[in-house]
PDB file of N, CA and C in Angstrom:
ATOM      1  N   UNK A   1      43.079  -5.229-168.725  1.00 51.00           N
ATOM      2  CA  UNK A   1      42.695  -5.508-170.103  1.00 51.00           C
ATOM      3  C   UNK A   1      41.206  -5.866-170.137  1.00 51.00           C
ATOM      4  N   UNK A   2      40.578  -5.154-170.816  1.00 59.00           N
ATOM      5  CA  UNK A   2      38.863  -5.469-170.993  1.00 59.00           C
ATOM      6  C   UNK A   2      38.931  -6.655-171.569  1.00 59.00           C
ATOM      7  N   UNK A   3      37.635  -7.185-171.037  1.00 66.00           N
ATOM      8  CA  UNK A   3      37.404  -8.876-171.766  1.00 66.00           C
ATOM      9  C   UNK A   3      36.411  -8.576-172.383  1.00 66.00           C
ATOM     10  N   UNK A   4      36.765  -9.284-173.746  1.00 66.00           N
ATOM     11  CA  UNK A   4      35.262  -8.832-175.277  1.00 66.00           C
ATOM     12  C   UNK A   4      34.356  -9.425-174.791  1.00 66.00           C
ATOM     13  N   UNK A   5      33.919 -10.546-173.665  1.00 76.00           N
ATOM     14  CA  UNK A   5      32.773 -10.591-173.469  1.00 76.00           C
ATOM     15  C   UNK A   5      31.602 -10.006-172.588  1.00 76.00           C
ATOM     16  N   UNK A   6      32.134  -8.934-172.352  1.00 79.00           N
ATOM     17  CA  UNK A   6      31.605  -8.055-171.543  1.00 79.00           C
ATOM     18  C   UNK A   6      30.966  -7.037-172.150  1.00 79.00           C
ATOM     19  N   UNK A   7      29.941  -6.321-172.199  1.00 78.00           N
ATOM     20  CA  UNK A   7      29.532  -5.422-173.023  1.00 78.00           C
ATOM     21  C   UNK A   7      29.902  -4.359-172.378  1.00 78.00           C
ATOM     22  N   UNK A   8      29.761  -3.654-171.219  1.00 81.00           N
ATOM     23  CA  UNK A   8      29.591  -2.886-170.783  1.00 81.00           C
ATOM     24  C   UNK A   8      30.286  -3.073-169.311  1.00 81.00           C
ATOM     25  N   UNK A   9      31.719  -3.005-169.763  1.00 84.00           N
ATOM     26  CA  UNK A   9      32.880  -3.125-168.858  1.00 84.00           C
ATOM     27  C   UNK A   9      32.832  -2.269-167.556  1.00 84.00           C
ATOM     28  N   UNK A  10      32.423  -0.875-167.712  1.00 85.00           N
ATOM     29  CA  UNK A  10      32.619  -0.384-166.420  1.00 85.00           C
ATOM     30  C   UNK A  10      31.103  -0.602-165.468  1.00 85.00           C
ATOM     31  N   UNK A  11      29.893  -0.945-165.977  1.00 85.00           N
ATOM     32  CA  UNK A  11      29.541  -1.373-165.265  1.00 85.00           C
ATOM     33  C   UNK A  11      29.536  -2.496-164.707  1.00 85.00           C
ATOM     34  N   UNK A  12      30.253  -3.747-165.325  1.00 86.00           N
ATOM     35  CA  UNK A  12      30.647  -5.243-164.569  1.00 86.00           C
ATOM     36  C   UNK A  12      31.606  -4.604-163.376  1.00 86.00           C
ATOM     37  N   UNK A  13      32.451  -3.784-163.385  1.00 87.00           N
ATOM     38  CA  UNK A  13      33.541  -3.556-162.762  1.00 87.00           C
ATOM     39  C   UNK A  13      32.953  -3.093-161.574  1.00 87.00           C
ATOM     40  N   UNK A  14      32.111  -2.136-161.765  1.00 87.00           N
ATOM     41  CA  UNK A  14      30.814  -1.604-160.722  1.00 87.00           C
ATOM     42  C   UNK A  14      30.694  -2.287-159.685  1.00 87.00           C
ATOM     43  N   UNK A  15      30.085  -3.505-160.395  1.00 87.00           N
ATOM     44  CA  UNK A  15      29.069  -4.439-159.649  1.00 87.00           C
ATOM     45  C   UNK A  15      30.149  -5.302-159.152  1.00 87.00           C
ATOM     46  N   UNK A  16      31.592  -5.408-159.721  1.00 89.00           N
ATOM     47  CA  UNK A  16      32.146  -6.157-158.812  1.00 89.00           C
ATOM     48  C   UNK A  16      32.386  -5.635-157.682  1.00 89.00           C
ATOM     49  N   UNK A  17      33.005  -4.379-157.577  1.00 92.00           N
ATOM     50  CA  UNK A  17      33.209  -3.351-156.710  1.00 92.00           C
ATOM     51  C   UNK A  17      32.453  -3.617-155.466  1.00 92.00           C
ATOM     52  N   UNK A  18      30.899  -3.957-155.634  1.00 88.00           N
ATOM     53  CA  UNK A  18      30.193  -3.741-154.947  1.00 88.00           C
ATOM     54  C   UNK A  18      29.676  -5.434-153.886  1.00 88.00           C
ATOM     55  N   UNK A  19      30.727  -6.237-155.098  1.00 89.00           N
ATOM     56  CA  UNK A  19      30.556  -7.537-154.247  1.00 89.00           C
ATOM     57  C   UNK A  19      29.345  -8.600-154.818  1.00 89.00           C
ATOM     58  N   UNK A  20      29.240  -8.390-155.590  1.00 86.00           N
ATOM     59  CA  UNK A  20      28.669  -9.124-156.814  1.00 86.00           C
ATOM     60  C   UNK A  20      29.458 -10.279-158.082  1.00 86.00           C
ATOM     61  N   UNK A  21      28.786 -11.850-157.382  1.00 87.00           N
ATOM     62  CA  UNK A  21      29.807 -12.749-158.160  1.00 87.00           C
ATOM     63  C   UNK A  21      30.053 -12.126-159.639  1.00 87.00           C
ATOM     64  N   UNK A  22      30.999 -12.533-160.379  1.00 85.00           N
ATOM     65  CA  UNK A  22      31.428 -12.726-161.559  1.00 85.00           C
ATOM     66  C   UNK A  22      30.306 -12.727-162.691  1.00 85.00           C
ATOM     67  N   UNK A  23      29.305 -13.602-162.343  1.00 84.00           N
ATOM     68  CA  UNK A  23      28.521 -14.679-163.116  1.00 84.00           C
ATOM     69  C   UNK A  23      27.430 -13.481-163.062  1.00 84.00           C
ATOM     70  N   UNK A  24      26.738 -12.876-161.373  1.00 85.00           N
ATOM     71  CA  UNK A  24      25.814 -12.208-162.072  1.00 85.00           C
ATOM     72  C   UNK A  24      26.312 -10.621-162.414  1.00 85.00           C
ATOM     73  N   UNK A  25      27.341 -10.672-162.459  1.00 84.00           N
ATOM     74  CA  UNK A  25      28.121  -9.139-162.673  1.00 84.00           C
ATOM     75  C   UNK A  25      28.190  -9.119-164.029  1.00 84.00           C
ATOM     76  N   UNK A  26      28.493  -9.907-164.436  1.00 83.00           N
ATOM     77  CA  UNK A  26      28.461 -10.011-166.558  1.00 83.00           C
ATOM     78  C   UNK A  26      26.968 -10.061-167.208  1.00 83.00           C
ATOM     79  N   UNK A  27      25.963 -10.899-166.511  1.00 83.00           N
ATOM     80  CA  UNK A  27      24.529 -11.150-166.614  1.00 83.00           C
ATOM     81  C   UNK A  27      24.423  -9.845-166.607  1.00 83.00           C
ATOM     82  N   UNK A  28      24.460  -8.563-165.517  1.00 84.00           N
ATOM     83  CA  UNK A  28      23.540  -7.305-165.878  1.00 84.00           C
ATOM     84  C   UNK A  28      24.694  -6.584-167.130  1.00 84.00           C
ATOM     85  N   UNK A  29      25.680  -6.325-167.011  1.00 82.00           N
ATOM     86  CA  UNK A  29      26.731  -5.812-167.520  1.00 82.00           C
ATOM     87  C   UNK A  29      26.403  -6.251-169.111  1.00 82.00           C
ATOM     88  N   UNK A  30      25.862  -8.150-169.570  1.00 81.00           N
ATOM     89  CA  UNK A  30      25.487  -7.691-170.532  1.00 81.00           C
ATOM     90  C   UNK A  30      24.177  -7.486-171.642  1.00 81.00           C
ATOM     91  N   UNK A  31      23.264  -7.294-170.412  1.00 78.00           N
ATOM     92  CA  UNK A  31      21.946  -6.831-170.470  1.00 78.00           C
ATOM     93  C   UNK A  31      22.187  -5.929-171.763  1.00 78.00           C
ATOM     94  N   UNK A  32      20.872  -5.827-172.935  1.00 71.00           N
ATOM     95  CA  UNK A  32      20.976  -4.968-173.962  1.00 71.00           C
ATOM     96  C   UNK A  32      21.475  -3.348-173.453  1.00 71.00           C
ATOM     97  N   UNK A  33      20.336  -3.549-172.508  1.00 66.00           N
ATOM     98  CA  UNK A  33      20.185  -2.036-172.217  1.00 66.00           C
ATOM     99  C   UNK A  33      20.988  -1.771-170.442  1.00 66.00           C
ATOM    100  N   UNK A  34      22.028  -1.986-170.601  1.00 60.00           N
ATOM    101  CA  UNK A  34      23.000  -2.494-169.523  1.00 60.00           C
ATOM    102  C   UNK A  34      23.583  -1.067-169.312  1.00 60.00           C
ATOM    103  N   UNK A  35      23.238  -0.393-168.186  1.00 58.00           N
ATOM    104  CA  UNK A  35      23.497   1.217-167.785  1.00 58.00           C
ATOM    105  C   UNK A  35      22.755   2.036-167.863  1.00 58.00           C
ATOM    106  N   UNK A  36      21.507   1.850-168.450  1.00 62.00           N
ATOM    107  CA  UNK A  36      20.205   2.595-168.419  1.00 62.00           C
ATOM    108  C   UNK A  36      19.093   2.167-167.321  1.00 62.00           C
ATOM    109  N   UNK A  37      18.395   3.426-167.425  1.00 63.00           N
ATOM    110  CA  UNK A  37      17.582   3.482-166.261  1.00 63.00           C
ATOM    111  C   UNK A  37      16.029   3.208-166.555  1.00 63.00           C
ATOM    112  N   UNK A  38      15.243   2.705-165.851  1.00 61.00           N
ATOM    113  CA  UNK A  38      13.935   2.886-166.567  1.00 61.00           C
ATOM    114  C   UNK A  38      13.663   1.604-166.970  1.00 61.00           C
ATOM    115  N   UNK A  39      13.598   0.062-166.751  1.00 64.00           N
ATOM    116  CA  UNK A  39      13.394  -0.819-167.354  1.00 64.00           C
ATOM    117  C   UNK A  39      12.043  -0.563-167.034  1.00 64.00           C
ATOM    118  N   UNK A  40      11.322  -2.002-168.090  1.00 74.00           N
ATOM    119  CA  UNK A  40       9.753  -1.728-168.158  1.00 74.00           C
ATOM    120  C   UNK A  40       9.514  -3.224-167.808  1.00 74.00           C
ATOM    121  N   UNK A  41      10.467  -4.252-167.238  1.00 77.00           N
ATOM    122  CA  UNK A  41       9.858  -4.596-166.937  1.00 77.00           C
ATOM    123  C   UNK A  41       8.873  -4.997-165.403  1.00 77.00           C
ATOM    124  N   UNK A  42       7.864  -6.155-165.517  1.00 85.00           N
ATOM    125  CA  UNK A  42       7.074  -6.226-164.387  1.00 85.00           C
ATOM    126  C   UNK A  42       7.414  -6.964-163.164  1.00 85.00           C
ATOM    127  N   UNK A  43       7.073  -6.953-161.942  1.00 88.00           N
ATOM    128  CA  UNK A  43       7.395  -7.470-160.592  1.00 88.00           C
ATOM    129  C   UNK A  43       7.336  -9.251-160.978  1.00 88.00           C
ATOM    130  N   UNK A  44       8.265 -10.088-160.435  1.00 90.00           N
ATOM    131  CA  UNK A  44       8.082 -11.036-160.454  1.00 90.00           C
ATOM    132  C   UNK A  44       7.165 -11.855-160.563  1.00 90.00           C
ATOM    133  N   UNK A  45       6.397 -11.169-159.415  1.00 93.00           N
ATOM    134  CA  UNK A  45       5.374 -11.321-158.567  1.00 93.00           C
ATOM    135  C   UNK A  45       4.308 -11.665-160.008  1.00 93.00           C
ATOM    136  N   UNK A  46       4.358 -10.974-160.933  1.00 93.00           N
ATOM    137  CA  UNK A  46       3.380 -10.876-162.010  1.00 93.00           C
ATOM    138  C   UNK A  46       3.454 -11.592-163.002  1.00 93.00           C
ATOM    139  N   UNK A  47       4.657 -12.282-163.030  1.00 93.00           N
ATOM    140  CA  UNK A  47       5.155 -13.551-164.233  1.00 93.00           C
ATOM    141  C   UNK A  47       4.416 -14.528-163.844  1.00 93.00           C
ATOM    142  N   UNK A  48       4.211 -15.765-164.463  1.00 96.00           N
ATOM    143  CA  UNK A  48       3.856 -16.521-164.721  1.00 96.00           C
ATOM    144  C   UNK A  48       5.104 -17.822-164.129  1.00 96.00           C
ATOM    145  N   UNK A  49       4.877 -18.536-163.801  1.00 96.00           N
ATOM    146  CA  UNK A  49       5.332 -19.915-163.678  1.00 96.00           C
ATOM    147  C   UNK A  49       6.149 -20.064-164.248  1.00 96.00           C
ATOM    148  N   UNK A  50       5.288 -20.459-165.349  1.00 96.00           N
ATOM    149  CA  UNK A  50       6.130 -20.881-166.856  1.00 96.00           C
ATOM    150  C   UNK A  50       7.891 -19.682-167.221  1.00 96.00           C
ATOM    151  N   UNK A  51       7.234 -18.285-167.394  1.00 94.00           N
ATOM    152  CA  UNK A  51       7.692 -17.278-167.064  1.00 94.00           C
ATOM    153  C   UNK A  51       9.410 -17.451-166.562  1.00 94.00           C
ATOM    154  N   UNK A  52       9.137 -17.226-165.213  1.00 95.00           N
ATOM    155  CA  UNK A  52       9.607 -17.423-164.464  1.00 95.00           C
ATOM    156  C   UNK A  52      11.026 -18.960-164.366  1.00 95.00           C
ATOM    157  N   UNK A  53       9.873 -20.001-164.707  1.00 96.00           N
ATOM    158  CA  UNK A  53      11.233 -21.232-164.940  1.00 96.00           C
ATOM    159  C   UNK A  53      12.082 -20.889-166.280  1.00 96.00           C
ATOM    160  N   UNK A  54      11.288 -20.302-167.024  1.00 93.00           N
ATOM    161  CA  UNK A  54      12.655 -19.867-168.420  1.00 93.00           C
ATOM    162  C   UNK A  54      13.673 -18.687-167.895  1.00 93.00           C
ATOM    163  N   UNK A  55      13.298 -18.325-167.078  1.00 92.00           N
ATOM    164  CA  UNK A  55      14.425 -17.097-166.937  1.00 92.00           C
ATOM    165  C   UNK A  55      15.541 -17.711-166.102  1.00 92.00           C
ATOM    166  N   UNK A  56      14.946 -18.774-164.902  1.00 92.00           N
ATOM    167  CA  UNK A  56      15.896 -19.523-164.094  1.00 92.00           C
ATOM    168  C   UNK A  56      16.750 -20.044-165.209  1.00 92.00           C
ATOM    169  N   UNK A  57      16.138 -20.979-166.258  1.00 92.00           N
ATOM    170  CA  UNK A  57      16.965 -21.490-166.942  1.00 92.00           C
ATOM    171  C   UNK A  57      18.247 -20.617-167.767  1.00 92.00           C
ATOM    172  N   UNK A  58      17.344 -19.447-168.097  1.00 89.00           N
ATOM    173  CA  UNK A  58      18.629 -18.097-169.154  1.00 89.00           C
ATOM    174  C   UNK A  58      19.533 -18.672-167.725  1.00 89.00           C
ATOM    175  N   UNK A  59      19.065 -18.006-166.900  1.00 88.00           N
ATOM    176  CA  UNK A  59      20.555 -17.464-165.816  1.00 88.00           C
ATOM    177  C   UNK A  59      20.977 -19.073-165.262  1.00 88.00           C
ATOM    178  N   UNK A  60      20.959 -20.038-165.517  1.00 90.00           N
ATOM    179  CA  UNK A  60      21.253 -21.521-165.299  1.00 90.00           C
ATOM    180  C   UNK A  60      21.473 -21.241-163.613  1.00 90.00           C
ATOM    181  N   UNK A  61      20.100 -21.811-162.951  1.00 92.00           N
ATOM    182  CA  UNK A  61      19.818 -21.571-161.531  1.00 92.00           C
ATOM    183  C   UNK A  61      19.669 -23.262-161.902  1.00 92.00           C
ATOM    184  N   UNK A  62      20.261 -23.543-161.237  1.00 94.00           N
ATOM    185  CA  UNK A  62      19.979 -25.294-161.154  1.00 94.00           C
ATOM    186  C   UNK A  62      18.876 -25.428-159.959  1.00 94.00           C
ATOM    187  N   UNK A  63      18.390 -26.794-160.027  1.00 96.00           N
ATOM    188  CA  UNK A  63      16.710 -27.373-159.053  1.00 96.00           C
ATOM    189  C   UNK A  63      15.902 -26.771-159.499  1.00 96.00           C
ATOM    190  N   UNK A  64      15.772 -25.464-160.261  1.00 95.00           N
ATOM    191  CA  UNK A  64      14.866 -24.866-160.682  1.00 95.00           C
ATOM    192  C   UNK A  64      13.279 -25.549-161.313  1.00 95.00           C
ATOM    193  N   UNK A  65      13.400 -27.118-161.481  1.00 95.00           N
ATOM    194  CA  UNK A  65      12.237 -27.968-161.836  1.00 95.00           C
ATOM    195  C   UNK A  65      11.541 -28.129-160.816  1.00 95.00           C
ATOM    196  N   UNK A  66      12.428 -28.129-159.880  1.00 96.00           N
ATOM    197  CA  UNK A  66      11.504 -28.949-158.488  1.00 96.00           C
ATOM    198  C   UNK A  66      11.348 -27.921-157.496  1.00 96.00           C
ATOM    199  N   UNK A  67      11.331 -26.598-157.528  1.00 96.00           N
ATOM    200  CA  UNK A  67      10.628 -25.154-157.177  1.00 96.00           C
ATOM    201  C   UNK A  67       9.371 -24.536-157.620  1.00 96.00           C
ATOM    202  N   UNK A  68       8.796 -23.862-156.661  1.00 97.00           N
ATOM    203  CA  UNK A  68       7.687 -23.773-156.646  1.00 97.00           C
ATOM    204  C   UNK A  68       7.689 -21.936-156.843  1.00 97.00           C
ATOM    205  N   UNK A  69       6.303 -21.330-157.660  1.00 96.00           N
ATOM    206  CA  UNK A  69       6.632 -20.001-157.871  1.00 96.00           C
ATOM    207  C   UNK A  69       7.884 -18.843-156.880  1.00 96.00           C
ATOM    208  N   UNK A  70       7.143 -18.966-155.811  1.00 96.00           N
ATOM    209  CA  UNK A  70       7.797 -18.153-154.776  1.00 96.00           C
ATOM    210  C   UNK A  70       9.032 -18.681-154.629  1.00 96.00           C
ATOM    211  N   UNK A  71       9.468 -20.209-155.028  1.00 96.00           N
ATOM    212  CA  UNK A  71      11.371 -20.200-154.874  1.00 96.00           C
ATOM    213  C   UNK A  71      12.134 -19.712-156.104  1.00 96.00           C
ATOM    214  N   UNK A  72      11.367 -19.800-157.136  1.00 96.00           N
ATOM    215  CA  UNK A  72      12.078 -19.633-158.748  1.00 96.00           C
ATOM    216  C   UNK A  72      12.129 -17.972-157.965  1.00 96.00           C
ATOM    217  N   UNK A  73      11.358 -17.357-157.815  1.00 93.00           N
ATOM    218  CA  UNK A  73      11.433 -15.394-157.559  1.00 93.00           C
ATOM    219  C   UNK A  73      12.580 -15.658-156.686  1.00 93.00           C
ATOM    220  N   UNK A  74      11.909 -16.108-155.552  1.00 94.00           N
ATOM    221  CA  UNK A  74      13.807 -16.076-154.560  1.00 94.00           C
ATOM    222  C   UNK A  74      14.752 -16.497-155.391  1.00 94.00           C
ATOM    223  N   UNK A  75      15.019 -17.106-155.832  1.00 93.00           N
ATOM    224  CA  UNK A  75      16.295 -17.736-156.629  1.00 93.00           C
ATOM    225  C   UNK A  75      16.675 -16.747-156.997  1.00 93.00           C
ATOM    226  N   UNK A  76      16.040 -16.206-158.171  1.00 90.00           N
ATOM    227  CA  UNK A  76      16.067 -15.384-159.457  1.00 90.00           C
ATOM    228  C   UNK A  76      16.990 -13.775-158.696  1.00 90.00           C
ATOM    229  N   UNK A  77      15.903 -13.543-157.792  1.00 89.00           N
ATOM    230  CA  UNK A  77      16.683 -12.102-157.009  1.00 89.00           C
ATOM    231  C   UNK A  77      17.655 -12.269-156.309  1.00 89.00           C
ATOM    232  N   UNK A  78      18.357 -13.379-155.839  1.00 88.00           N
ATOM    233  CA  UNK A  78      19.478 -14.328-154.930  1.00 88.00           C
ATOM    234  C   UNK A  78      20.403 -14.519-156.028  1.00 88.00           C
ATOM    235  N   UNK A  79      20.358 -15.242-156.909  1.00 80.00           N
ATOM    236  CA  UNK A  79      21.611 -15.762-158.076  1.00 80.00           C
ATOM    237  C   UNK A  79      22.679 -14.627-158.719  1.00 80.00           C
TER     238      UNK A  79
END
């Protein structure tokens, strides 16, 4: 049975497939543009700080205050 909070069910199912928690399997699954190719956006590497701690926060990466650029990026590609 599909769960309505999923946008884009067969790709959560994908990513579980592939061994990907729950948590970030729904995160891409319900990305706007969740099955398309081509995002625009930029390398981590190129965000900003600031940047960077709001997105930890979207995806609720906890310690994320007391990290420093290069751990928020690890986190972020890890979570």
């Amino acid at each position: 049975m599909p769960n309505p909070r999923i946008k884009n069910e067969e790709q959560y199912q994908a990513l579980r497939d592939k061994g990907y928690s729950k948590e970030k399997s729904a995160r891409i699954a319900n990305t706007p543009d969740s099955g398309k190719k081509g995002g625009n956006a930029k390398p981590y590497e190129e965000w900003t700080k600031k940047e960077l701690y709001a997105q930890a926060k979207n995806v609720g990466i906890e310690g994320r205050s007391k990290m420093n650029k290069k751990e928020l990026i690890h986190a972020l590609r890890n979570n």
